[in-house]
Amino acid sequence: MMRVAKIAAIGATAVFAALFVGWWQVDGPGADSAPGKRSLPLTAMEFSLTDQDGRDVGPETLIGEPSLVFFGFTYCPDVCPTTLSDISGWLDEIGPDAEDLNTVFITVDPDRDTVETMAEYVSYFHPQIQGWTGLPDQIAAIADSFRATYEKVEGENGEYTMNHTAGVFLFDATGRFVTTIDYHEPREFAVPKIRRAMQNRTERAES
Amino acid sequence: MFKTFAKAIQSLSVALLMGLPMASSAQQLSENASIVVESPWARASLGMSRPGGAYLTVRNEGSEPISLIGLRAEISGMASIHETRTNSDGVSIMAPADNIVIPPGGMFALEPGGYHAMLMQLQSPLVEGETFPLTLLFSDRTELEITVPVLGIGARGPEG
Ligand SMILES: [Cu+2]
C-alpha cells in the first residue's frame, strides 16, 4: 500500500510539474504572448495604408528589413506620446545600427488622424518613426492580422478616446513575428529584444 | 467662496511677475506646508483640439490622510485626473481616477503610463518653454495652485 501511495505521489508530482512547465511556456511569464494572440507574419498579411508623406504602403514596405510597429492615436495624452518617446530613446541607444529598422506608428483613429496630422505628430519624435493611416477597414485589417484590438470609448461631451493594444510588435527582416515589447517594459529588456529581431537578419544574410 | 482658499501659494505669482518659468524640480507648498508638490511638467500640445497631459508628485507631510479630489485650470475647460491601465490582453484603457488618498508621510505620483492630469478642452495650446497655473483640490478644502512648466511633446519626465 505504501509503495502504491509513493508511486502515486511521484506520478502526481510529475503531472503537476509537466502542467506547470506547460503553463509557464504557454500562459505564464515564459510566454511570448497570449496563446492564439500571436501576430501573423507580415508575409501573410494584406493591407493598404498611407504613410506620412502620402505614399501607399503595405506589408511589402516592411518585409526585407526588421520592423517595429505599434498602434495608437494622436489624441492620446499619455500612453502614445510616452511610447513614441520610449521608442525614440531605444533608437538613440541602438544608434546607427537602427537605421535599417522600419519603425511605424499606426493610428487606430483614422477619422481624426489624417495624413497631415500623422506627418506633424511623428515629426516631434525620432526622425525614423513613420506614421501610417488609412481607411477604417484597412486599419481593421492590419490590427486583426496583428491580433491587436482597439475600441472607441465615448466621453461625456461628445469627445471620445480609444482603448488599444499598447505593446510594440517586432518582426525580423523576413517578416516573421519575433515578440512584443510590453508597455512599461524596461529599456534593459526592450533594446536586446530589438537587437534580437535585427540579429535574425544578419543570420539570414550570412547563411 | 473659493477665494478664501485660493491664495494658497505665493511662489507662483512671484515666478509670473519675474517672467521666469520655475524649475520643474521646484517644490510648491500649501500654506500650512503639509502638502508638497514636486516635479510638475506637461507635454506640449499639438494645437488645442487634443487633450493635454500633465504630471507631478504630491507628498503629504501632514498628520492626517488627504484625498486629491480634483483639478482646476484656466487653460482647460475640463481638467481631471485619469488613470491608464493595461489589461491582461495588453490593451491600454484610460479612465477617470477615483478617490486618491495619500496617507500621512505618503506620496502620490502622476507619471506617464499611470496617472495623469487630463486637460481637456484646452483654451490655449500648451507651448514648450511656457508655464501655466494648475490648481489641485484636496478633501480638506485646501486648494493648491502650482506652476507647471511645458516641456516638449517627446519629453519623458520632468527633466525633459
Ligand atoms: Cu486621460
XYZ file of C-alpha atoms and ligand atoms in Angstrom:
368
model
C 0.000 0.000 0.000
C 2.803 2.383 0.994
C 4.533 1.695 -2.304
C 1.423 2.388 -4.310
C 0.920 5.678 -2.455
C 4.524 6.652 -3.094
C 4.303 5.873 -6.790
C 1.038 7.765 -6.980
C 2.666 10.734 -5.242
C 5.632 10.701 -7.620
C 3.275 10.379 -10.553
C 1.144 13.252 -9.337
C 4.244 15.386 -8.798
C 5.405 14.659 -12.330
C 2.000 15.542 -13.737
C 1.946 18.800 -11.824
C 5.488 19.606 -12.918
C 4.554 18.991 -16.545
C 1.428 21.090 -16.166
C 3.447 23.860 -14.551
C 6.066 23.865 -17.309
C 3.290 23.915 -19.876
C 1.558 26.781 -18.153
C 4.837 28.681 -17.837
C 5.515 28.431 -21.536
C 2.000 28.968 -22.817
C 0.189 31.279 -20.396
C 2.726 32.182 -17.772
C 5.688 34.536 -17.645
C 7.567 32.304 -20.086
C 5.080 33.015 -22.846
C 5.944 35.393 -25.659
C 2.317 36.424 -25.879
C -1.081 35.017 -25.031
C -1.978 31.793 -26.879
C -3.766 32.351 -30.148
C -2.818 36.009 -29.963
C 0.436 35.864 -31.895
C 0.618 38.219 -34.819
C 0.596 36.695 -38.281
C 3.852 37.017 -40.217
C 3.912 40.114 -42.399
C 4.089 37.812 -45.413
C 0.578 36.511 -44.604
C -0.938 39.984 -44.244
C -2.910 42.063 -46.670
C -3.464 45.751 -46.042
C -3.007 49.023 -47.840
C -2.344 52.217 -45.891
C -0.836 55.658 -46.470
C 2.357 56.930 -44.860
C 3.023 60.436 -43.531
C 4.247 61.548 -46.952
C 1.115 60.328 -48.730
C 2.744 57.215 -50.197
C 0.918 53.891 -50.444
C 2.331 51.333 -48.031
C 1.619 47.687 -47.309
C 3.282 44.581 -45.867
C 5.814 44.648 -48.706
C 7.018 48.052 -47.442
C 8.190 46.362 -44.246
C 9.454 42.984 -45.452
C 13.189 42.997 -46.146
C 14.166 44.921 -43.027
C 13.336 44.269 -39.381
C 10.282 46.194 -38.194
C 8.979 47.721 -35.012
C 5.263 48.551 -35.194
C 2.748 49.865 -32.727
C -0.813 51.166 -32.632
C -2.079 54.404 -31.123
C -3.729 57.712 -31.954
C -2.641 61.334 -31.819
C -5.418 62.433 -29.419
C -3.885 60.136 -26.831
C -2.467 62.246 -23.987
C -0.419 59.655 -22.148
C 0.418 56.196 -23.458
C 1.061 57.104 -27.114
C 3.475 60.015 -26.639
C 5.179 58.014 -23.902
C 5.599 55.023 -26.205
C 6.892 57.257 -29.017
C 9.377 58.808 -26.587
C 10.443 55.361 -25.390
C 10.941 54.181 -28.965
C 12.924 57.329 -29.755
C 15.161 56.513 -26.777
C 15.630 52.893 -27.916
C 16.578 54.050 -31.419
C 19.056 56.550 -29.962
C 20.587 53.812 -27.838
C 20.907 51.351 -30.724
C 22.497 54.111 -32.771
C 23.436 53.784 -36.465
C 22.535 50.048 -36.451
C 18.886 51.087 -36.130
C 18.913 52.970 -39.407
C 17.516 49.984 -41.312
C 14.812 49.303 -38.748
C 11.308 50.133 -40.013
C 9.636 51.979 -37.161
C 5.942 52.602 -37.686
C 3.183 54.173 -35.631
C -0.239 53.138 -36.997
C -3.312 55.106 -35.942
C -6.449 53.331 -34.743
C -8.347 56.623 -35.095
C -8.314 57.285 -38.850
C -11.333 59.617 -38.593
C -9.207 62.230 -36.831
C -5.693 61.169 -37.802
C -5.260 62.296 -41.387
C -2.023 62.003 -43.348
C -1.173 65.643 -42.479
C -1.879 65.040 -38.791
C 0.308 61.956 -38.719
C 3.095 63.831 -40.509
C 3.078 66.636 -37.977
C 2.784 64.326 -34.991
C 5.655 61.998 -35.850
C 7.874 64.992 -36.680
C 8.204 65.648 -32.940
C 9.866 62.294 -32.309
C 12.825 60.313 -33.680
C 13.118 61.085 -37.424
C 12.926 57.398 -38.229
C 9.417 56.978 -36.856
C 6.773 56.835 -39.590
C 3.067 57.484 -39.134
C 0.548 55.455 -41.129
C -3.168 55.985 -41.506
C -5.811 54.753 -43.912
C -9.387 53.743 -44.470
C -11.136 52.298 -41.411
C -11.470 48.836 -42.997
C -7.747 48.759 -43.765
C -6.869 49.764 -40.183
C -9.203 46.992 -39.020
C -7.491 44.522 -41.356
C -3.985 45.244 -40.127
C -4.996 45.272 -36.457
C -6.710 41.930 -36.977
C -3.615 40.430 -38.589
C -1.533 41.653 -35.648
C -4.145 40.244 -33.221
C -4.296 43.794 -31.870
C -7.559 45.317 -30.702
C -8.952 48.821 -30.402
C -12.246 50.289 -29.337
C -13.815 53.728 -29.398
C -14.965 54.949 -25.977
C -17.388 57.880 -25.892
C -16.831 60.557 -23.251
C -19.297 62.968 -21.673
C -19.103 65.889 -24.101
C -19.105 64.208 -27.475
C -15.391 63.606 -27.093
C -14.033 60.127 -27.412
C -10.900 58.217 -26.665
C -9.582 54.906 -27.948
C -8.631 51.837 -25.955
C -5.972 49.984 -27.897
C -3.263 47.337 -27.719
C -0.289 49.186 -26.280
C 2.590 46.784 -26.934
C 5.232 47.250 -29.613
C 5.413 44.458 -32.224
C 8.774 43.252 -33.519
C 9.286 41.447 -36.817
C 12.503 40.194 -38.348
C 13.603 41.051 -41.880
C 11.786 38.020 -43.307
C 8.531 39.338 -41.839
C 8.360 36.716 -39.109
C 6.805 37.937 -35.861
C 9.512 37.814 -33.169
C 7.980 39.187 -29.987
C 6.269 42.164 -28.427
C 7.700 44.757 -26.111
C 5.057 45.352 -23.496
C 4.187 48.805 -22.324
C 6.343 49.653 -19.289
C 8.967 47.092 -20.195
C 12.303 48.465 -19.001
C 14.810 49.590 -21.557
C 17.220 46.839 -20.404
C 14.762 44.336 -21.923
C 13.487 46.369 -24.849
C 16.767 47.106 -26.571
C 18.058 43.482 -26.502
C 14.702 42.333 -27.932
C 15.077 44.761 -30.816
C 18.655 43.632 -31.348
C 17.400 40.037 -31.415
C 14.913 40.897 -34.172
C 17.697 42.641 -36.076
C 20.058 39.704 -35.490
C 17.765 37.303 -37.355
C 18.506 39.267 -40.466
C 22.261 39.068 -40.009
C 21.988 35.303 -39.596
C 19.954 35.032 -42.735
C 22.361 37.225 -44.668
C 25.294 35.076 -43.582
C 23.674 31.754 -44.448
C -16.335 81.224 -1.975
C -13.146 79.640 -3.258
C -11.363 82.958 -2.718
C -10.551 82.116 0.893
C -8.573 79.130 -0.189
C -7.259 80.440 -3.462
C -4.347 82.399 -2.039
C -2.663 79.166 -1.085
C 0.564 79.720 -2.930
C 2.624 82.807 -3.476
C 5.610 81.377 -5.274
C 3.589 81.206 -8.479
C 2.825 84.907 -8.600
C 6.462 85.658 -7.849
C 7.533 83.468 -10.727
C 4.995 85.052 -13.041
C 5.983 88.575 -12.023
C 9.568 87.773 -12.778
C 8.521 86.196 -16.051
C 10.630 83.154 -15.341
C 9.495 79.576 -15.703
C 10.097 77.885 -12.377
C 12.488 74.966 -12.376
C 10.471 71.790 -12.755
C 12.101 70.316 -9.656
C 10.957 73.248 -7.507
C 8.800 72.345 -4.555
C 5.481 74.091 -4.282
C 3.861 74.026 -0.860
C 0.428 74.592 0.574
C 0.068 77.427 3.087
C 0.455 75.205 6.121
C 3.252 73.348 4.294
C 1.576 69.968 4.830
C 1.129 69.332 1.109
C 4.173 69.479 -1.134
C 4.021 69.224 -4.905
C 7.191 68.330 -6.758
C 8.378 67.994 -10.330
C 5.294 69.164 -12.230
C 5.522 69.102 -16.006
C 3.287 68.899 -19.033
C 3.800 67.868 -22.615
C 3.438 70.483 -25.293
C 0.149 70.067 -27.143
C -0.469 69.895 -30.842
C -2.833 72.850 -31.081
C -5.938 72.981 -28.917
C -8.123 70.163 -30.178
C -6.247 67.394 -28.358
C -6.284 66.891 -24.598
C -3.082 67.837 -22.784
C -1.364 65.681 -20.188
C 0.490 66.835 -17.077
C 2.362 65.020 -14.326
C 3.543 65.771 -10.790
C 4.208 64.252 -7.382
C 2.207 65.133 -4.253
C 3.599 64.494 -0.782
C 1.509 64.608 2.359
C 3.679 65.948 5.173
C 0.730 66.436 7.494
C -0.560 64.114 10.191
C -3.903 63.299 8.557
C -4.666 61.404 5.347
C -5.698 63.690 2.495
C -7.544 62.981 -0.722
C -6.713 64.579 -4.025
C -10.240 65.098 -5.307
C -9.823 67.139 -8.445
C -8.124 69.753 -10.566
C -8.923 73.152 -11.926
C -7.055 75.054 -14.602
C -7.877 78.123 -16.614
C -6.110 76.596 -19.580
C -8.534 73.657 -19.604
C -12.305 73.673 -19.869
C -12.323 70.311 -18.154
C -9.403 69.166 -16.007
C -9.444 65.863 -14.166
C -7.215 63.057 -13.040
C -7.104 59.994 -15.239
C -5.569 56.610 -14.803
C -4.158 54.489 -17.609
C -4.298 50.761 -17.072
C -3.051 47.986 -19.303
C -5.194 44.860 -19.061
C -4.063 41.239 -19.360
C -4.541 41.398 -23.149
C -2.097 44.295 -23.358
C -4.869 46.786 -24.118
C -4.407 50.199 -22.582
C -7.505 51.780 -21.093
C -7.850 55.346 -19.823
C -10.459 56.188 -17.210
C -11.151 58.886 -14.594
C -9.316 58.095 -11.375
C -11.379 57.729 -8.274
C -10.511 58.591 -4.715
C -6.796 59.170 -4.432
C -5.930 59.038 -0.723
C -2.444 59.994 0.407
C -1.593 58.792 3.912
C 0.428 60.969 6.305
C 4.051 60.849 5.174
C 2.986 59.255 1.898
C 3.298 60.390 -1.675
C 1.353 60.010 -4.865
C 2.864 60.303 -8.309
C 1.160 61.225 -11.538
C 3.565 59.804 -14.104
C 3.477 58.527 -17.701
C 1.559 55.294 -18.064
C -0.025 55.584 -14.620
C -1.986 58.633 -13.538
C -2.065 61.923 -15.422
C -3.708 65.298 -15.207
C -6.042 65.207 -18.193
C -6.506 68.700 -19.581
C -9.467 68.577 -21.940
C -10.942 71.471 -23.918
C -7.690 73.402 -23.991
C -8.348 77.132 -24.071
C -4.882 77.803 -25.478
C -2.148 75.461 -26.685
C 0.499 74.163 -24.291
C 3.661 75.686 -25.716
C 7.087 74.273 -24.930
C 9.057 76.628 -22.688
C 5.958 78.299 -21.231
C 4.224 77.601 -17.927
C 0.602 77.545 -16.778
C -1.134 77.528 -13.393
C -2.904 74.375 -12.222
C -4.923 74.123 -9.016
C -5.053 70.886 -7.044
C -8.194 70.369 -4.964
C -7.965 68.369 -1.742
C -10.569 66.860 0.557
C -9.643 69.189 3.442
C -10.633 72.105 1.168
C -7.026 73.052 0.528
C -6.629 74.465 -2.961
C -3.039 74.465 -4.057
C -2.105 76.411 -7.145
C 1.115 75.310 -8.756
C 3.059 76.362 -11.832
C 3.522 73.696 -14.474
C 6.354 74.067 -16.997
C 5.588 72.837 -20.506
C 8.213 70.531 -21.982
C 8.465 69.085 -25.498
C 5.959 66.575 -26.893
C 8.681 63.941 -26.703
C 9.553 64.622 -23.038
C 9.831 61.530 -20.870
C 9.884 63.139 -17.417
C 10.351 66.388 -15.531
C 13.925 66.607 -16.812
C 12.785 66.527 -20.437
Cu -6.609 60.977 -19.882
